[in-house]
Short mmCIF file of C-alpha atoms in Angstrom, two decimals:
data_model
loop_
_atom_site.label_atom_id
_atom_site.label_comp_id
_atom_site.label_asym_id
_atom_site.label_seq_id
_atom_site.Cartn_x
_atom_site.Cartn_y
_atom_site.Cartn_z
CA ALA A 1 113.49 85.20 102.99
CA GLY A 2 111.85 81.84 102.44
CA PHE A 3 108.88 82.90 100.30
CA SER A 4 110.18 81.25 97.16
CA SER A 5 107.59 78.51 97.06
CA PHE A 6 104.72 80.89 96.32
CA GLY A 7 103.07 80.36 93.01
CA PRO A 8 100.56 78.04 91.42
CA LYS A 9 102.91 75.12 90.77
CA ASN A 10 103.57 73.17 93.91
CA ARG A 11 104.26 69.55 93.13
CA HIS A 12 105.27 68.54 96.64
CA LYS A 13 101.78 68.33 98.06
CA PRO A 14 100.16 64.91 98.01
CA THR A 15 97.44 64.80 95.40
CA VAL A 16 95.94 61.38 96.13
CA GLY A 17 92.45 61.60 97.55
CA ARG A 18 92.07 65.33 96.91
CA PRO A 19 89.63 66.74 94.41
CA HIS A 20 91.24 67.78 91.17
CA CYS A 21 90.67 71.49 91.69
CA LEU A 22 92.67 71.48 94.92
CA ARG A 23 95.88 70.06 93.51
CA ARG A 24 97.28 73.38 92.44
CA ILE A 25 96.47 75.39 95.52
CA PRO A 26 99.64 77.36 96.17
CA SER A 27 101.63 76.94 99.33
CA CYS A 28 100.69 80.30 100.74
CA HIS A 29 98.47 78.59 103.31
CA PRO A 30 99.35 80.05 106.71
CA THR A 31 100.55 76.76 108.12
CA GLN A 32 102.99 76.40 105.21
CA LEU A 33 104.21 79.93 105.75
CA PHE A 34 104.87 79.25 109.39
CA ILE A 35 106.68 76.00 108.67
CA GLN A 36 109.01 77.92 106.36
CA HIS A 37 109.34 80.60 108.97
CA ARG A 38 110.18 78.34 111.87
CA SER A 39 113.81 77.94 111.00
CA SER A 40 114.32 81.69 110.79
CA ILE A 41 112.34 82.56 113.88
CA ALA A 42 113.76 79.78 116.01
CA GLU A 43 116.79 82.00 116.61
CA ILE A 44 114.72 84.89 117.93
CA THR A 45 114.09 84.65 121.66
CA ARG A 46 110.77 85.22 123.41
CA VAL A 47 109.36 88.64 122.67
CA LYS A 48 107.50 90.78 125.14
CA ARG A 49 105.25 92.46 122.63
CA LYS A 50 104.24 89.12 121.14
CA GLN A 51 103.45 87.93 124.64
CA ILE A 52 101.12 90.84 125.19
CA THR A 53 99.32 90.01 121.96
CA MET A 54 99.25 86.36 122.91
CA ASN A 55 97.84 87.12 126.33
CA SER A 56 95.16 89.24 124.82
CA PHE A 57 94.23 86.38 122.48
CA PHE A 58 94.17 83.79 125.21
CA GLY A 59 92.30 86.02 127.61
CA GLN A 60 91.51 84.20 130.77
CA LYS A 61 92.57 80.74 129.70
CA GLU A 62 96.30 80.85 130.42
CA GLU A 63 98.85 83.48 131.25
CA LYS A 64 101.84 82.08 129.38
CA PRO A 65 101.95 80.02 126.19
CA ALA A 66 104.33 77.44 127.62
CA GLY A 67 101.85 76.69 130.40
CA PRO A 68 100.27 73.45 131.51
CA ASP A 69 99.98 71.88 128.03
CA PRO A 70 102.36 73.17 125.36
CA LEU A 71 100.81 71.02 122.64
CA PHE A 72 97.40 72.55 123.27
CA ALA A 73 98.89 76.01 123.31
CA ALA A 74 100.74 75.49 120.05
CA THR A 75 97.72 73.91 118.35
CA THR A 76 95.45 76.70 119.55
CA GLU A 77 97.92 79.31 118.39
CA MET A 78 98.09 77.73 114.95
CA GLU A 79 94.30 77.58 114.76
CA MET A 80 94.15 81.22 115.75
CA TYR A 81 96.52 82.19 112.96
CA THR A 82 94.55 80.11 110.48
CA HIS A 83 91.29 81.79 111.44
CA LEU A 84 92.95 85.17 111.30
CA PHE A 85 94.26 84.50 107.81
CA ASN A 86 90.95 83.14 106.52
CA ASN A 87 88.92 86.01 107.93
CA MET A 88 91.41 88.55 106.63
CA ALA A 89 91.40 87.06 103.12
CA ALA A 90 87.60 86.93 103.06
CA ALA A 91 87.19 90.49 104.34
CA CYS A 92 89.75 91.93 101.93
CA PHE A 93 88.23 90.06 99.01
CA GLU A 94 84.79 91.37 99.88
CA LYS A 95 85.99 94.91 100.29
CA CYS A 96 88.52 95.17 97.51
CA SER A 97 87.41 93.19 94.51
CA SER A 98 84.59 94.23 92.22
CA ARG A 99 81.56 92.01 91.89
CA LYS A 100 81.62 91.73 88.11
CA HIS A 101 84.50 89.23 87.91
CA LYS A 102 85.10 89.97 84.24
CA GLU A 103 88.83 89.22 84.35
CA PRO A 104 90.69 86.29 85.90
CA ASP A 105 93.47 88.60 87.12
CA LEU A 106 93.43 91.23 89.79
CA ALA A 107 93.60 94.84 88.66
CA LEU A 108 96.34 97.13 89.91
CA GLY A 109 93.93 99.05 92.12
CA GLU A 110 92.66 95.85 93.67
CA MET A 111 96.19 94.71 94.41
CA SER A 112 97.17 97.89 96.22
CA CYS A 113 93.78 97.83 97.97
CA SER A 114 94.50 94.35 99.30
CA ASP A 115 97.96 95.41 100.56
CA ARG A 116 96.43 98.26 102.50
CA CYS A 117 93.59 96.05 103.67
CA VAL A 118 96.07 93.60 105.19
CA SER A 119 97.98 96.23 107.10
CA LYS A 120 94.81 97.91 108.37
CA TYR A 121 93.34 94.58 109.42
CA LEU A 122 96.44 93.65 111.40
CA GLU A 123 96.54 97.06 113.04
CA ALA A 124 92.88 96.76 113.99
CA GLN A 125 93.63 93.34 115.43
CA GLU A 126 96.39 94.74 117.64
CA LYS A 127 94.18 97.54 118.91
CA VAL A 128 91.33 95.14 119.68
CA GLY A 129 93.83 92.91 121.47
CA VAL A 130 94.93 95.78 123.68
CA VAL A 131 91.32 96.69 124.50
CA LEU A 132 90.52 93.08 125.36
CA GLN A 133 93.57 92.78 127.57
CA LYS A 134 92.63 95.93 129.50
CA ALA A 135 89.09 94.61 129.95
CA ASN A 136 90.45 91.29 131.22
CA GLU A 137 92.74 93.04 133.68
CA ALA A 138 89.90 95.21 134.93
CA GLN A 139 87.69 92.18 135.37
CA ALA A 140 90.41 90.27 137.22
CA LEU A 141 90.93 93.25 139.53
CA GLN A 142 87.20 93.48 140.16
CA GLN A 143 87.01 89.77 141.00
CA LYS A 144 89.97 90.09 143.34
CA ASN A 145 88.32 92.99 145.17
CA LEU A 146 85.08 91.05 145.42
CA ALA A 147 86.88 88.02 146.84
CA GLU A 148 88.74 90.18 149.39
CA MET A 149 85.51 91.82 150.44
CA GLN A 150 83.82 88.44 150.88
CA ASN A 151 86.78 87.20 152.91
CA ALA A 152 86.65 90.27 155.13
CA LEU A 153 82.89 89.85 155.67
CA GLY A 154 83.16 86.10 156.19
CA GLY A 155 86.00 86.51 158.69
CA ARG A 156 83.83 88.52 161.09
CA MET B 1 104.60 82.12 117.47
CA ASP B 2 105.94 81.49 120.95
CA GLY B 3 103.84 78.43 121.52
CA VAL B 4 105.21 76.83 118.39
CA GLN B 5 108.84 77.78 119.07
CA ASN B 6 108.87 76.56 122.64
CA LEU B 7 107.42 73.11 122.06
CA PRO B 8 109.44 70.35 123.68
CA PRO B 9 110.81 67.91 121.12
CA HIS B 10 108.71 64.92 122.12
CA VAL B 11 105.45 66.64 121.20
CA GLN B 12 106.75 68.21 118.03
CA GLY B 13 105.94 65.11 116.01
CA GLN B 14 102.36 65.12 117.19
CA PHE B 15 102.13 68.83 116.58
CA MET B 16 103.26 68.39 112.98
CA GLN B 17 100.62 65.71 112.58
CA ASN B 18 97.95 68.00 114.02
CA LEU B 19 99.19 70.71 111.71
CA GLU B 20 98.80 68.52 108.65
CA GLN B 21 95.29 67.53 109.66
CA MET B 22 94.40 71.16 110.26
CA GLN B 23 95.79 72.12 106.90
CA MET B 24 93.79 69.44 105.11
CA LYS B 25 90.58 70.41 106.89
CA ASP B 26 91.22 74.04 106.17
CA SER B 27 91.75 73.60 102.46
CA LEU B 28 88.45 71.74 102.19
CA THR B 29 86.71 74.48 104.17
CA MET B 30 88.27 77.10 101.94
CA TYR B 31 87.06 75.24 98.87
CA ASN B 32 83.49 75.18 100.16
CA ASN B 33 83.55 78.83 101.15
CA LEU B 34 84.95 79.79 97.77
CA VAL B 35 82.21 77.92 95.94
CA GLU B 36 79.54 79.57 98.06
CA ARG B 37 81.05 83.01 97.61
CA CYS B 38 81.37 82.74 93.85
CA PHE B 39 77.94 81.21 93.47
CA ASN B 40 76.35 83.98 95.52
CA SER B 41 78.05 86.69 93.58
CA CYS B 42 77.70 85.25 90.08
CA VAL B 43 74.54 83.20 89.78
CA SER B 44 71.23 84.94 90.08
CA SER B 45 68.76 83.42 87.62
CA PHE B 46 67.39 79.88 87.49
CA ARG B 47 65.90 79.77 84.01
CA SER B 48 67.88 76.69 83.03
CA LYS B 49 69.52 73.73 84.71
CA SER B 50 73.09 74.49 83.70
CA LEU B 51 75.25 77.58 84.01
CA ASP B 52 75.20 79.86 81.00
CA LYS B 53 78.35 81.28 79.39
CA TYR B 54 78.40 84.47 81.43
CA GLU B 55 77.90 82.66 84.72
CA THR B 56 80.59 80.09 83.89
CA SER B 57 83.20 82.72 83.12
CA CYS B 58 82.13 84.75 86.14
CA VAL B 59 82.55 81.77 88.49
CA GLU B 60 85.93 80.86 87.01
CA ASN B 61 87.18 84.41 87.21
CA CYS B 62 85.88 84.79 90.75
CA ALA B 63 87.73 81.67 91.88
CA SER B 64 90.98 82.65 90.23
CA ARG B 65 90.82 86.19 91.59
CA TYR B 66 90.11 84.93 95.10
CA ILE B 67 93.08 82.60 94.95
CA LYS B 68 95.35 85.36 93.66
CA MET B 69 94.13 87.69 96.37
CA THR B 70 94.69 85.02 99.03
CA GLN B 71 98.25 84.59 97.76
CA ARG B 72 98.87 88.30 97.97
CA VAL B 73 97.31 88.59 101.43
CA GLY B 74 99.45 85.70 102.62
CA LEU B 75 102.57 87.36 101.30
CA ARG B 76 101.83 90.67 103.02
CA PHE B 77 100.85 88.88 106.23
CA ALA B 78 104.13 86.97 106.34
CA GLU B 79 106.08 90.17 105.66
CA HIS B 80 104.23 91.91 108.45
CA GLN B 81 104.94 89.07 110.87
CA ALA B 82 108.61 89.04 109.94
CA MET B 83 108.86 92.79 110.43
CA GLN B 84 107.12 92.55 113.79
CA GLN B 85 109.48 89.78 114.94
CA LYS B 86 112.46 91.81 113.79
CA ARG B 87 111.24 94.97 115.55
CA ALA B 88 110.57 93.09 118.75
CA ALA B 89 113.94 91.33 118.59
CA ASP B 90 115.64 94.71 118.12
CA ALA B 91 113.72 96.07 121.07
CA MET B 92 114.82 93.10 123.17
CA GLY B 93 118.39 93.53 122.04
CA ALA B 94 118.34 97.26 122.78
CA GLY B 95 116.74 96.64 126.19
CA LYS B 96 119.61 94.38 127.22
#
């Protein structure tokens, strides 16, 4: 489903001006993945569950992604996914690979460890998102009550 | 990915440009982080000015393993996203 360009040989990236060691970085960078994905996900309509996750990421900034500035929202969303991917890769590498680095290839145990690490990380992210959203809602409710109380006191 | 899907067409060009810039910046950042990580985990003595044989192979292996792991993580991440989209789309379809 559009993952065929994984692998070390990717000759479509521009190589001018990049250090030599970067020329063969595979196209598994998150932004590449999402470009490949766009055509398949463009048919899927807005999703409520995604919106909950999105709201929990955006917190108090904006309620809906297609808000005042869609370019900012899209750029921020892409940055968020990039950070997520980088942090996830770093954490799983730290937790799953041995320090000796004797072999250039991953061992079987390390590979299955990284698969599990990814799914646990994403699950943890969802749970944290839910907790954050609840905290935001509670805070918004508290602020509303405070404002009402001030209005009631100020009215008299 | 709602923000990306629902972009009006006239900002899509600028978004793609931003995306490319972000990608370029990110690969350089990743390069630096990788160097730091492999140096920290492989190099511990400073008896000579250049890397010895063990340290050289350790650094090279570290880099190649990190890249392979990043590939694998990216693959699983994309699968997870696709599954989540599919599940949510089914839920939407069933709701209607």
